Amino acid sequence: MLKALPFDSLALAAAVGELKAWEGAKVQKAVQPDEHTLLLELYGAPGATVLLLSWHPQFARAHAGARWRKGLTPPPGFCAAFRARVVDGRISGVRQVGFDRILEIDIEHEEGKHRIVAELMGKHANVMLVGPDKRIVVAAKHVPASKSSRPVVAGHPYAKPPFPPRPPLWKAQPGDDLREFEGASPFLVKLLAARSEPASVVGEWVRGGFSPVTSPGCGAYPVSVAALGYEEAPIGDGPAPFGEALARHFATAAAHQEAEQRRASLLARLDRVQIAREAALSDLAQALDAAAKADKLQRQAELILAYGPSLPEGSSVLETHDYEGNPITIRLDPEKSYVENAETLFHKAKKAKGAKDTVADQRKRLAEDLRELLAFRTHVETAEGPEALRTLEEEATKRRWLHSQRVATHVKEDRPHEGHRVRELLGPNGYRVLYGENATSNDYVTHRLARPNDLWLHIRGSTSAHVVIVTGGKPEKVGPEVLRFAAEIAVKNSPSKHSKYVPVDWTLKKYVRKPRGAPAGTALYTHEKTLHVG
């Protein structure tokens, strides 16, 4: 596949040739439509045009014939400086510095003579406004003295880039002045070789005019590129035909790049959600498997109580027969008594039985969410254009696949939640629900993870898990089904889980506090409402 045609020193020379027609033109407006572009509306003898100055790391360029776009609101300081010192001024000179990708535009203004300097060199591209005193007024990208031998800072004298000595890019021919065109791009050198033309032809182009062409999908160039295999067509007439062709190409190229960057970012974030869902489903499958073994654990505990008294102290196994008469071997902790071993198994069995319904419901919810996520991912992969992807990103945000999380950048965590026993569940409508499994984890959930406008739930007048519904700052959007889901979690993680009706208080986290010196898990709260779970 052929590469896009570059905006190199020859392309800048062609753009400057068109811009010279606007010497004497008035600068009527200035806007900054995005973080890498400045647009100046010019009005002069040829009519009206839009000058584009771009310091984009991949699409840096400068040319007339651009399309006017709405500016950022409020205008950035960079644009405001141009409005104050350039708008209502007149262009008195346009030039290319040597044969490098540097454009200078002189502006006569009531504030004094200013100069726009556009250095269009890839990732180092920059656009500056230099004042009458030759000092930088403002720059699109500031480079402090601590990071460069050539600072680009407001108030500092402007200096041209320190180009290192460059060897000739082609073999000299009789009459060639290599110094004049030492800024030629590798693409231009390759093109000259393919056309079997000497370096002197570049001077003829620059001094005698260009015959620009456009290549579908690849861009525009000042001279024919057919020798390199490009399909091409001549560019029509007009005050800035080459600039207009560049504007059309780069508008498409920029939109394509924005779409691909947005697609890659969105897919990467969805991948993280997918991995989290798959890991959670795996954990839930293990939990369900453990729940299925609850009866087995209980029978083993009963056998330990029945035959434990006859075991020697410190035994590590119990070999006996189960209720069906089959031989069975039960492992024991030799550090514990047989009663303690039995109690451990009874506790595991009870916990597994109590979690069975919640785990099954959560697994069903997560599996459905994962299916929808995978289908949505396909839409992202096939969407065309940045607008379609922006719409999909908004939908993913509404479905809570793109929630943001606070991360303490100064702390490197070896374990999630700093080792606290915090559980995260997926509630109705995709809401995240967090709760702690012990007192210190409850403190962590309430005072470290929860945001002021998250919803906080707790059993009234009793101990329970602290449950938090992550609202994204919009608690009013949380529906009653989400509140009931979270309230049931609080009940299931409390001594009241077998009661018929349990009151659960809920309020905003900002109304919850821990008294000074109180034990872990203690909380006082106000502005609460009550939901009864039965």
Short mmCIF file of C-alpha atoms in Angstrom, two decimals:
data_model
loop_
_atom_site.label_atom_id
_atom_site.label_comp_id
_atom_site.label_asym_id
_atom_site.label_seq_id
_atom_site.Cartn_x
_atom_site.Cartn_y
_atom_site.Cartn_z
CA MET A 1 0.00 0.00 0.00
CA LEU A 2 1.30 3.45 -0.94
CA LYS A 3 2.03 5.81 1.93
CA ALA A 4 0.30 9.16 2.38
CA LEU A 5 2.00 12.02 0.56
CA PRO A 6 4.00 14.10 3.05
CA PHE A 7 3.70 17.77 3.86
CA ASP A 8 7.43 18.31 3.42
CA SER A 9 9.60 21.29 2.51
CA LEU A 10 8.49 21.17 -1.14
CA ALA A 11 4.82 21.10 -0.10
CA LEU A 12 5.45 24.08 2.17
CA ALA A 13 7.11 25.91 -0.72
CA ALA A 14 3.96 25.37 -2.81
CA ALA A 15 1.74 26.52 0.07
CA VAL A 16 3.88 29.64 0.54
CA GLY A 17 3.58 30.37 -3.17
CA GLU A 18 -0.21 30.44 -2.79
CA LEU A 19 -0.07 32.46 0.44
CA LYS A 20 1.96 35.23 -1.22
CA ALA A 21 -1.19 36.20 -3.10
CA TRP A 22 -2.61 37.30 0.28
CA GLU A 23 0.22 39.70 1.15
CA GLY A 24 -1.62 42.87 2.10
CA ALA A 25 -4.70 40.93 3.19
CA LYS A 26 -6.44 41.75 6.48
CA VAL A 27 -6.71 39.16 9.25
CA GLN A 28 -10.39 39.30 10.17
CA LYS A 29 -10.85 36.45 12.64
CA ALA A 30 -8.89 33.88 14.65
CA VAL A 31 -10.23 30.69 16.22
CA GLN A 32 -8.73 27.54 17.69
CA PRO A 33 -11.03 24.60 16.82
CA ASP A 34 -8.93 21.97 18.60
CA GLU A 35 -5.75 21.58 20.61
CA HIS A 36 -3.49 21.43 17.53
CA THR A 37 -4.99 23.94 15.07
CA LEU A 38 -5.30 27.70 14.61
CA LEU A 39 -7.47 29.19 11.85
CA LEU A 40 -7.10 32.77 10.54
CA GLU A 41 -9.70 34.27 8.23
CA LEU A 42 -8.04 36.48 5.58
CA TYR A 43 -9.59 39.01 3.25
CA GLY A 44 -7.58 40.56 0.42
CA ALA A 45 -7.39 41.18 -3.31
CA PRO A 46 -8.04 37.54 -4.31
CA GLY A 47 -11.10 37.45 -2.06
CA ALA A 48 -11.40 35.54 1.20
CA THR A 49 -9.64 32.42 2.45
CA VAL A 50 -8.84 30.59 5.66
CA LEU A 51 -5.22 30.09 6.69
CA LEU A 52 -4.65 26.91 8.68
CA LEU A 53 -1.68 26.50 11.03
CA SER A 54 -1.37 23.03 12.55
CA TRP A 55 1.23 21.77 15.02
CA HIS A 56 -0.24 18.25 15.09
CA PRO A 57 2.55 15.66 15.71
CA GLN A 58 1.52 13.72 12.58
CA PHE A 59 -0.32 16.25 10.44
CA ALA A 60 1.68 19.45 10.99
CA ARG A 61 1.05 21.80 8.06
CA ALA A 62 0.25 25.38 6.99
CA HIS A 63 -1.78 26.43 3.96
CA ALA A 64 -4.62 28.61 2.69
CA GLY A 65 -7.93 27.22 1.46
CA ALA A 66 -8.95 25.52 4.71
CA ARG A 67 -12.53 25.11 5.90
CA TRP A 68 -13.70 27.43 8.70
CA ARG A 69 -14.67 25.65 11.91
CA LYS A 70 -16.17 26.69 15.20
CA GLY A 71 -13.60 27.52 17.87
CA LEU A 72 -13.20 26.17 21.37
CA THR A 73 -15.22 27.97 24.06
CA PRO A 74 -13.78 29.75 25.92
CA PRO A 75 -10.88 30.39 23.53
CA PRO A 76 -7.53 29.09 24.85
CA GLY A 77 -4.95 31.66 25.91
CA PHE A 78 -2.90 30.89 22.79
CA CYS A 79 -5.81 31.91 20.53
CA ALA A 80 -6.64 34.93 22.69
CA ALA A 81 -3.08 36.24 22.23
CA PHE A 82 -3.46 36.00 18.44
CA ARG A 83 -6.80 37.81 18.55
CA ALA A 84 -5.26 40.68 20.51
CA ARG A 85 -2.15 41.11 18.31
CA VAL A 86 -3.02 39.68 14.88
CA VAL A 87 -6.75 40.19 14.19
CA ASP A 88 -7.31 43.49 12.30
CA GLY A 89 -3.66 43.44 11.26
CA ARG A 90 -2.40 43.04 7.69
CA ILE A 91 -0.02 40.49 6.23
CA SER A 92 3.13 42.29 5.03
CA GLY A 93 5.27 39.29 4.16
CA VAL A 94 5.22 35.51 3.74
CA ARG A 95 8.35 33.39 3.42
CA GLN A 96 9.80 29.92 3.84
CA VAL A 97 13.03 29.84 5.83
CA GLY A 98 15.61 28.29 3.52
CA PHE A 99 14.21 25.02 2.28
CA ASP A 100 13.15 23.85 5.72
CA ARG A 101 9.65 23.34 7.07
CA ILE A 102 9.57 26.76 8.70
CA LEU A 103 7.02 29.41 7.69
CA GLU A 104 7.23 33.08 8.69
CA ILE A 105 4.32 35.50 8.27
CA ASP A 106 4.81 39.19 9.11
CA ILE A 107 1.76 41.04 10.51
CA GLU A 108 1.47 44.83 10.64
CA HIS A 109 -0.76 45.67 13.62
CA GLU A 110 -1.50 48.69 15.77
CA GLU A 111 0.24 46.78 18.59
CA GLY A 112 3.39 46.73 16.46
CA LYS A 113 4.90 44.42 13.87
CA HIS A 114 4.50 40.80 14.88
CA ARG A 115 5.65 37.62 13.23
CA ILE A 116 3.95 34.24 13.11
CA VAL A 117 6.51 31.43 13.06
CA ALA A 118 5.28 27.92 12.20
CA GLU A 119 7.87 25.18 12.64
CA LEU A 120 6.22 22.19 10.98
CA MET A 121 8.63 19.40 11.89
CA GLY A 122 6.64 16.35 12.97
CA LYS A 123 6.42 15.72 16.69
CA HIS A 124 8.51 18.87 17.31
CA ALA A 125 6.03 21.07 15.40
CA ASN A 126 5.18 24.39 17.01
CA VAL A 127 3.51 27.69 16.19
CA MET A 128 4.68 30.90 17.87
CA LEU A 129 3.85 34.58 17.84
CA VAL A 130 6.94 36.78 18.07
CA GLY A 131 6.60 40.42 19.13
CA PRO A 132 8.24 43.60 17.83
CA ASP A 133 11.10 43.06 20.31
CA LYS A 134 11.86 39.65 18.74
CA ARG A 135 10.68 37.92 21.90
CA ILE A 136 8.11 35.14 22.04
CA VAL A 137 4.66 36.40 22.96
CA VAL A 138 2.97 32.99 23.03
CA ALA A 139 3.70 29.48 21.76
CA ALA A 140 1.47 26.51 21.12
CA LYS A 141 4.00 24.32 22.95
CA HIS A 142 6.28 25.73 25.64
CA VAL A 143 9.73 24.21 26.12
CA PRO A 144 11.42 25.30 29.40
CA ALA A 145 15.12 26.03 29.53
CA SER A 146 15.64 23.05 31.84
CA LYS A 147 14.61 20.67 29.04
CA SER A 148 16.27 22.25 26.01
CA SER A 149 19.22 24.35 24.96
CA ARG A 150 16.69 26.34 22.92
CA PRO A 151 13.89 27.40 25.30
CA VAL A 152 10.49 28.25 23.84
CA VAL A 153 9.01 30.38 26.61
CA ALA A 154 6.96 33.58 26.58
CA GLY A 155 9.28 36.55 27.01
CA HIS A 156 12.34 34.66 25.80
CA PRO A 157 14.09 35.77 22.57
CA TYR A 158 13.09 33.64 19.58
CA ALA A 159 15.87 31.52 18.06
CA LYS A 160 15.66 29.27 15.04
CA PRO A 161 15.97 25.52 15.60
CA PRO A 162 19.60 24.37 15.88
CA PHE A 163 19.76 22.11 12.83
CA PRO A 164 22.73 19.71 12.90
CA PRO A 165 24.96 19.53 9.80
CA ARG A 166 23.25 17.33 7.21
CA PRO A 167 24.99 15.41 4.43
CA PRO A 168 23.74 15.93 0.86
CA LEU A 169 20.65 13.84 0.13
CA TRP A 170 21.56 13.23 -3.52
CA LYS A 171 24.66 13.04 -5.65
CA ALA A 172 25.71 16.42 -6.92
CA GLN A 173 25.26 17.24 -10.58
CA PRO A 174 26.99 20.03 -12.49
CA GLY A 175 25.35 23.31 -11.51
CA ASP A 176 23.56 21.93 -8.44
CA ASP A 177 23.58 24.11 -5.33
CA LEU A 178 23.07 21.48 -2.62
CA ARG A 179 23.04 24.05 0.16
CA GLU A 180 19.94 25.66 -1.26
CA PHE A 181 17.89 22.48 -0.97
CA GLU A 182 19.54 20.61 1.89
CA GLY A 183 16.21 20.47 3.73
CA ALA A 184 14.71 18.15 1.10
CA SER A 185 12.73 15.24 2.51
CA PRO A 186 13.63 11.57 1.87
CA PHE A 187 10.38 11.37 -0.12
CA LEU A 188 11.51 14.15 -2.46
CA VAL A 189 14.92 12.51 -2.91
CA LYS A 190 13.22 9.23 -3.75
CA LEU A 191 10.91 11.00 -6.20
CA LEU A 192 13.81 12.73 -7.97
CA ALA A 193 15.58 9.40 -8.33
CA ALA A 194 12.44 7.77 -9.76
CA ARG A 195 12.04 10.67 -12.23
CA SER A 196 15.78 10.63 -13.05
CA GLU A 197 16.00 14.39 -12.48
CA PRO A 198 18.80 16.42 -10.92
CA ALA A 199 18.51 18.58 -7.82
CA SER A 200 18.43 21.70 -9.95
CA VAL A 201 14.86 20.90 -11.00
CA VAL A 202 13.73 21.69 -7.44
CA GLY A 203 14.89 25.27 -7.91
CA GLU A 204 13.02 25.45 -11.21
CA TRP A 205 9.83 24.28 -9.43
CA VAL A 206 10.19 26.74 -6.58
CA ARG A 207 10.99 29.72 -8.82
CA GLY A 208 8.79 28.84 -11.79
CA GLY A 209 5.66 27.46 -10.14
CA PHE A 210 4.20 24.05 -9.48
CA SER A 211 1.77 21.69 -11.18
CA PRO A 212 0.16 20.16 -8.10
CA VAL A 213 -1.66 16.83 -8.20
CA THR A 214 -4.00 14.97 -5.91
CA SER A 215 -3.88 11.23 -5.27
CA PRO A 216 -7.05 9.53 -3.97
CA GLY A 217 -6.59 8.52 -0.35
CA CYS A 218 -2.97 9.66 -0.28
CA GLY A 219 -3.17 13.45 -0.37
CA ALA A 220 -1.75 16.19 -2.57
CA TYR A 221 1.76 17.09 -3.74
CA PRO A 222 3.20 20.05 -5.68
CA VAL A 223 4.48 17.92 -8.59
CA SER A 224 3.63 14.63 -10.26
CA VAL A 225 4.25 11.53 -8.16
CA ALA A 226 3.25 9.02 -10.84
CA ALA A 227 6.87 7.86 -11.06
CA LEU A 228 6.45 6.33 -7.61
CA GLY A 229 3.30 4.44 -8.60
CA TYR A 230 0.70 6.89 -7.27
CA GLU A 231 -2.59 7.33 -9.07
CA GLU A 232 -3.00 11.06 -9.56
CA ALA A 233 -5.08 13.80 -11.12
CA PRO A 234 -4.26 17.49 -11.68
CA ILE A 235 -5.68 20.03 -9.22
CA GLY A 236 -8.12 22.63 -10.58
CA ASP A 237 -7.83 26.38 -10.64
CA GLY A 238 -8.62 28.83 -7.84
CA PRO A 239 -6.92 31.23 -5.44
CA ALA A 240 -5.46 28.31 -3.38
CA PRO A 241 -6.09 25.02 -5.21
CA PHE A 242 -3.18 23.18 -3.57
CA GLY A 243 -4.26 24.34 -0.09
CA GLU A 244 -7.85 23.30 -0.78
CA ALA A 245 -6.69 19.83 -1.87
CA LEU A 246 -4.59 19.56 1.31
CA ALA A 247 -7.58 20.64 3.41
CA ARG A 248 -9.80 17.95 1.89
CA HIS A 249 -7.21 15.23 2.39
CA PHE A 250 -6.21 16.11 5.93
CA ALA A 251 -9.81 16.54 7.05
CA THR A 252 -10.40 12.92 6.03
CA ALA A 253 -7.05 11.71 7.40
CA ALA A 254 -7.56 13.46 10.75
CA ALA A 255 -11.09 12.09 11.06
CA HIS A 256 -9.81 8.59 10.28
CA GLN A 257 -7.02 8.88 12.83
CA GLU A 258 -9.39 10.24 15.48
CA ALA A 259 -11.75 7.34 14.79
CA GLU A 260 -8.97 4.75 15.06
CA GLN A 261 -7.59 6.29 18.26
CA ARG A 262 -11.07 6.44 19.77
CA ARG A 263 -11.77 2.87 18.67
CA ALA A 264 -8.48 1.57 20.13
CA SER A 265 -9.07 3.41 23.42
CA LEU A 266 -12.65 2.19 23.71
CA LEU A 267 -11.73 -1.41 22.87
CA ALA A 268 -8.90 -1.37 25.41
CA ARG A 269 -11.29 -0.18 28.14
CA LEU A 270 -13.90 -2.74 27.13
CA ASP A 271 -11.20 -5.44 27.19
CA ARG A 272 -10.47 -4.61 30.83
CA VAL A 273 -14.16 -4.88 31.67
CA GLN A 274 -14.39 -8.18 29.77
CA ILE A 275 -11.41 -9.60 31.67
CA ALA A 276 -12.95 -8.49 34.97
CA ARG A 277 -16.29 -10.08 34.07
CA GLU A 278 -14.66 -13.35 33.03
CA ALA A 279 -12.57 -13.44 36.22
CA ALA A 280 -15.66 -12.73 38.34
CA LEU A 281 -17.61 -15.49 36.58
CA SER A 282 -14.76 -17.91 37.24
CA ASP A 283 -14.79 -16.98 40.94
CA LEU A 284 -18.57 -17.34 41.06
CA ALA A 285 -18.37 -20.76 39.41
CA GLN A 286 -15.99 -21.84 42.17
CA ALA A 287 -18.33 -20.36 44.77
CA LEU A 288 -21.27 -22.27 43.30
CA ASP A 289 -19.19 -25.42 43.28
CA ALA A 290 -18.39 -24.86 46.95
CA ALA A 291 -22.08 -24.23 47.66
CA ALA A 292 -22.94 -27.52 45.97
CA LYS A 293 -20.54 -29.24 48.36
CA ALA A 294 -22.15 -27.69 51.43
CA ASP A 295 -24.05 -30.89 52.30
CA LYS A 296 -20.87 -32.90 51.90
CA LEU A 297 -18.99 -30.56 54.26
CA GLN A 298 -21.77 -30.78 56.84
CA ARG A 299 -21.77 -34.62 56.74
CA GLN A 300 -17.99 -34.64 57.16
CA ALA A 301 -18.33 -32.35 60.20
CA GLU A 302 -20.94 -34.69 61.69
CA LEU A 303 -18.64 -37.70 61.14
CA ILE A 304 -15.78 -35.86 62.88
CA LEU A 305 -18.01 -35.21 65.91
CA ALA A 306 -19.13 -38.86 65.90
CA TYR A 307 -15.73 -40.50 65.59
CA GLY A 308 -13.42 -37.73 66.85
CA PRO A 309 -13.35 -38.82 70.49
CA SER A 310 -11.65 -42.08 69.48
CA LEU A 311 -8.88 -40.33 67.50
CA PRO A 312 -5.39 -39.85 68.95
CA GLU A 313 -4.54 -36.22 69.74
CA GLY A 314 -2.87 -34.45 66.78
CA SER A 315 -4.39 -36.70 64.13
CA SER A 316 -4.24 -35.30 60.58
CA VAL A 317 -6.83 -37.63 59.02
CA LEU A 318 -10.00 -39.46 59.98
CA GLU A 319 -10.59 -42.70 58.11
CA THR A 320 -14.11 -44.04 58.50
CA HIS A 321 -17.28 -44.83 56.49
CA ASP A 322 -19.92 -42.37 55.28
CA TYR A 323 -23.68 -42.76 55.75
CA GLU A 324 -23.87 -45.09 52.75
CA GLY A 325 -21.14 -47.36 54.12
CA ASN A 326 -18.45 -46.21 51.70
CA PRO A 327 -14.90 -45.70 53.00
CA ILE A 328 -13.98 -42.01 53.41
CA THR A 329 -10.87 -40.09 54.42
CA ILE A 330 -11.32 -36.65 56.03
CA ARG A 331 -8.30 -34.38 56.43
CA LEU A 332 -7.88 -32.68 59.80
CA ASP A 333 -5.83 -29.81 61.14
CA PRO A 334 -3.55 -31.49 63.71
CA GLU A 335 -3.21 -28.16 65.56
CA LYS A 336 -6.96 -28.19 66.31
CA SER A 337 -9.13 -30.46 68.41
CA TYR A 338 -11.68 -32.67 66.68
CA VAL A 339 -14.43 -30.29 67.85
CA GLU A 340 -12.63 -27.31 66.32
CA ASN A 341 -12.13 -29.22 63.06
CA ALA A 342 -15.84 -30.00 62.98
CA GLU A 343 -16.78 -26.39 63.70
CA THR A 344 -14.55 -25.24 60.82
CA LEU A 345 -16.40 -27.49 58.39
CA PHE A 346 -19.81 -26.50 59.81
CA HIS A 347 -18.89 -22.84 59.28
CA LYS A 348 -17.81 -23.47 55.67
CA ALA A 349 -21.00 -25.38 54.97
CA LYS A 350 -23.16 -22.65 56.48
CA LYS A 351 -21.35 -19.91 54.55
CA ALA A 352 -21.62 -21.84 51.27
CA LYS A 353 -25.36 -22.42 51.74
CA GLY A 354 -26.02 -18.78 52.63
CA ALA A 355 -24.19 -17.50 49.55
CA LYS A 356 -25.77 -19.91 47.10
CA ASP A 357 -28.76 -17.76 46.09
CA THR A 358 -26.74 -14.54 45.88
CA VAL A 359 -23.98 -16.21 43.90
CA ALA A 360 -26.40 -17.80 41.44
CA ASP A 361 -28.17 -14.47 40.86
CA GLN A 362 -24.90 -12.61 40.47
CA ARG A 363 -23.57 -15.22 38.05
CA LYS A 364 -26.69 -14.94 35.87
CA ARG A 365 -26.45 -11.14 35.87
CA LEU A 366 -22.73 -11.13 35.02
CA ALA A 367 -23.13 -13.72 32.26
CA GLU A 368 -25.85 -11.64 30.61
CA ASP A 369 -23.76 -8.49 30.96
CA LEU A 370 -20.78 -10.26 29.37
CA ARG A 371 -22.88 -11.42 26.42
CA GLU A 372 -24.09 -7.86 25.85
CA LEU A 373 -20.53 -6.55 26.22
CA LEU A 374 -19.20 -8.93 23.55
CA ALA A 375 -22.01 -7.96 21.16
CA PHE A 376 -21.31 -4.29 21.84
CA ARG A 377 -17.60 -4.85 21.17
CA THR A 378 -18.47 -6.07 17.67
CA HIS A 379 -20.32 -2.80 17.01
CA VAL A 380 -17.23 -0.85 18.12
CA GLU A 381 -14.97 -2.86 15.80
CA THR A 382 -17.17 -2.16 12.76
CA ALA A 383 -18.24 1.44 13.47
CA GLU A 384 -17.20 4.03 10.90
CA GLY A 385 -16.18 7.57 11.74
CA PRO A 386 -15.48 9.40 15.01
CA GLU A 387 -19.11 10.45 15.49
CA ALA A 388 -20.37 6.86 15.47
CA LEU A 389 -17.65 5.86 17.92
CA ARG A 390 -18.40 8.86 20.14
CA THR A 391 -22.03 7.72 20.29
CA LEU A 392 -20.95 4.19 21.20
CA GLU A 393 -18.66 5.56 23.91
CA GLU A 394 -21.57 7.49 25.40
CA GLU A 395 -23.69 4.33 25.35
CA ALA A 396 -20.91 2.34 27.03
CA THR A 397 -20.69 5.02 29.72
CA LYS A 398 -24.45 4.88 30.32
CA ARG A 399 -24.20 1.09 30.65
CA ARG A 400 -21.46 1.61 33.25
CA TRP A 401 -18.75 -0.21 31.33
CA LEU A 402 -16.49 2.84 31.37
CA HIS A 403 -16.69 3.90 35.00
CA SER A 404 -13.67 5.75 36.34
CA GLN A 405 -11.94 4.64 39.51
CA ARG A 406 -9.84 6.64 41.92
CA VAL A 407 -6.31 5.30 42.14
CA ALA A 408 -3.81 6.46 44.74
CA THR A 409 -0.83 7.09 42.45
CA HIS A 410 1.59 7.37 45.34
CA VAL A 411 0.78 3.89 46.66
CA LYS A 412 1.63 0.72 44.78
CA GLU A 413 -0.83 -1.94 45.84
CA ASP A 414 0.28 -5.57 45.79
CA ARG A 415 -3.27 -6.67 46.61
CA PRO A 416 -6.62 -5.17 45.64
CA HIS A 417 -8.04 -2.66 48.14
CA GLU A 418 -4.79 -2.78 50.15
CA GLY A 419 -5.59 -6.31 51.27
CA HIS A 420 -9.00 -5.47 52.77
CA ARG A 421 -11.77 -8.02 52.31
CA VAL A 422 -13.98 -5.98 49.99
CA ARG A 423 -16.53 -7.56 47.67
CA GLU A 424 -17.80 -5.97 44.49
CA LEU A 425 -21.07 -7.07 42.87
CA LEU A 426 -22.82 -6.06 39.68
CA GLY A 427 -26.28 -4.78 40.54
CA PRO A 428 -29.32 -4.06 38.40
CA ASN A 429 -28.75 -1.61 35.51
CA GLY A 430 -25.01 -2.17 35.78
CA TYR A 431 -24.47 -0.37 39.11
CA ARG A 432 -21.40 -1.38 41.11
CA VAL A 433 -22.17 -2.40 44.70
CA LEU A 434 -19.36 -2.68 47.26
CA TYR A 435 -19.39 -4.06 50.79
CA GLY A 436 -16.93 -5.14 53.46
CA GLU A 437 -16.68 -8.59 54.97
CA ASN A 438 -15.43 -7.45 58.39
CA ALA A 439 -15.24 -4.31 60.52
CA THR A 440 -11.96 -2.92 59.13
CA SER A 441 -13.09 -3.63 55.57
CA ASN A 442 -16.33 -1.77 56.29
CA ASP A 443 -14.28 1.24 57.39
CA TYR A 444 -12.25 1.00 54.19
CA VAL A 445 -15.35 0.80 51.97
CA THR A 446 -17.05 3.74 53.69
CA HIS A 447 -14.17 6.12 54.24
CA ARG A 448 -11.72 5.25 51.43
CA LEU A 449 -13.71 3.91 48.49
CA ALA A 450 -17.07 5.67 48.72
CA ARG A 451 -17.51 9.14 47.22
CA PRO A 452 -19.67 11.82 48.92
CA ASN A 453 -22.66 11.25 46.61
CA ASP A 454 -22.53 7.45 46.64
CA LEU A 455 -25.40 5.74 48.48
CA TRP A 456 -24.57 4.04 51.78
CA LEU A 457 -26.71 1.31 53.44
CA HIS A 458 -26.69 -0.34 56.86
CA ILE A 459 -29.05 -2.39 59.05
CA ARG A 460 -30.92 -0.12 61.47
CA GLY A 461 -29.98 -0.63 65.10
CA SER A 462 -27.76 -3.65 64.47
CA THR A 463 -24.42 -4.68 63.01
CA SER A 464 -24.12 -5.39 59.29
CA ALA A 465 -21.90 -4.92 56.30
CA HIS A 466 -21.45 -1.35 55.10
CA VAL A 467 -22.88 -1.41 51.57
CA VAL A 468 -22.11 1.28 48.99
CA ILE A 469 -23.80 1.89 45.64
CA VAL A 470 -21.40 3.68 43.29
CA THR A 471 -23.57 6.40 41.72
CA GLY A 472 -21.05 8.33 39.63
CA GLY A 473 -22.19 11.50 41.37
CA LYS A 474 -25.84 11.00 40.34
CA PRO A 475 -27.64 9.35 43.27
CA GLU A 476 -31.01 10.57 41.99
CA LYS A 477 -30.66 8.20 39.01
CA VAL A 478 -30.50 5.08 41.21
CA GLY A 479 -33.74 3.11 40.91
CA PRO A 480 -35.61 1.22 43.67
CA GLU A 481 -34.51 -2.16 42.29
CA VAL A 482 -30.86 -1.18 42.86
CA LEU A 483 -31.60 0.00 46.41
CA ARG A 484 -33.39 -3.27 47.20
CA PHE A 485 -30.52 -5.30 45.76
CA ALA A 486 -28.02 -3.45 48.00
CA ALA A 487 -30.34 -3.66 51.03
CA GLU A 488 -30.60 -7.44 50.63
CA ILE A 489 -26.80 -7.63 50.65
CA ALA A 490 -26.73 -5.70 53.94
CA VAL A 491 -29.31 -8.10 55.44
CA LYS A 492 -27.52 -11.24 54.23
CA ASN A 493 -24.34 -9.97 55.83
CA SER A 494 -25.83 -9.29 59.26
CA PRO A 495 -27.03 -11.29 62.31
CA SER A 496 -30.61 -10.41 61.21
CA LYS A 497 -30.45 -12.40 57.97
CA HIS A 498 -33.04 -14.96 59.19
CA SER A 499 -35.50 -12.35 60.48
CA LYS A 500 -38.81 -11.86 58.70
CA TYR A 501 -38.63 -8.07 58.27
CA VAL A 502 -35.37 -6.14 58.55
CA PRO A 503 -35.18 -2.33 58.37
CA VAL A 504 -32.28 -1.06 56.26
CA ASP A 505 -31.28 2.60 56.43
CA TRP A 506 -29.80 4.36 53.41
CA THR A 507 -28.31 7.82 52.98
CA LEU A 508 -25.58 9.63 51.08
CA LYS A 509 -22.06 8.76 52.14
CA LYS A 510 -21.37 12.45 52.92
CA TYR A 511 -23.77 12.14 55.86
CA VAL A 512 -21.82 9.21 57.37
CA ARG A 513 -19.01 9.71 59.86
CA LYS A 514 -16.94 7.70 62.31
CA PRO A 515 -16.63 9.11 65.85
CA ARG A 516 -13.09 9.84 66.95
CA GLY A 517 -11.61 6.83 68.76
CA ALA A 518 -14.56 4.56 67.94
CA PRO A 519 -13.94 0.88 67.12
CA ALA A 520 -13.60 -0.23 63.50
CA GLY A 521 -16.94 -0.50 61.72
CA THR A 522 -18.67 2.14 63.87
CA ALA A 523 -20.69 4.68 61.94
CA LEU A 524 -23.04 7.55 62.73
CA TYR A 525 -25.28 8.90 60.01
CA THR A 526 -28.08 11.40 59.32
CA HIS A 527 -30.61 12.24 56.56
CA GLU A 528 -31.44 8.54 56.32
CA LYS A 529 -34.44 6.84 54.80
CA THR A 530 -35.53 3.30 55.60
CA LEU A 531 -36.29 0.33 53.39
CA HIS A 532 -37.79 -2.88 54.84
CA VAL A 533 -36.48 -6.18 53.54
CA GLY A 534 -38.59 -9.27 54.15
#
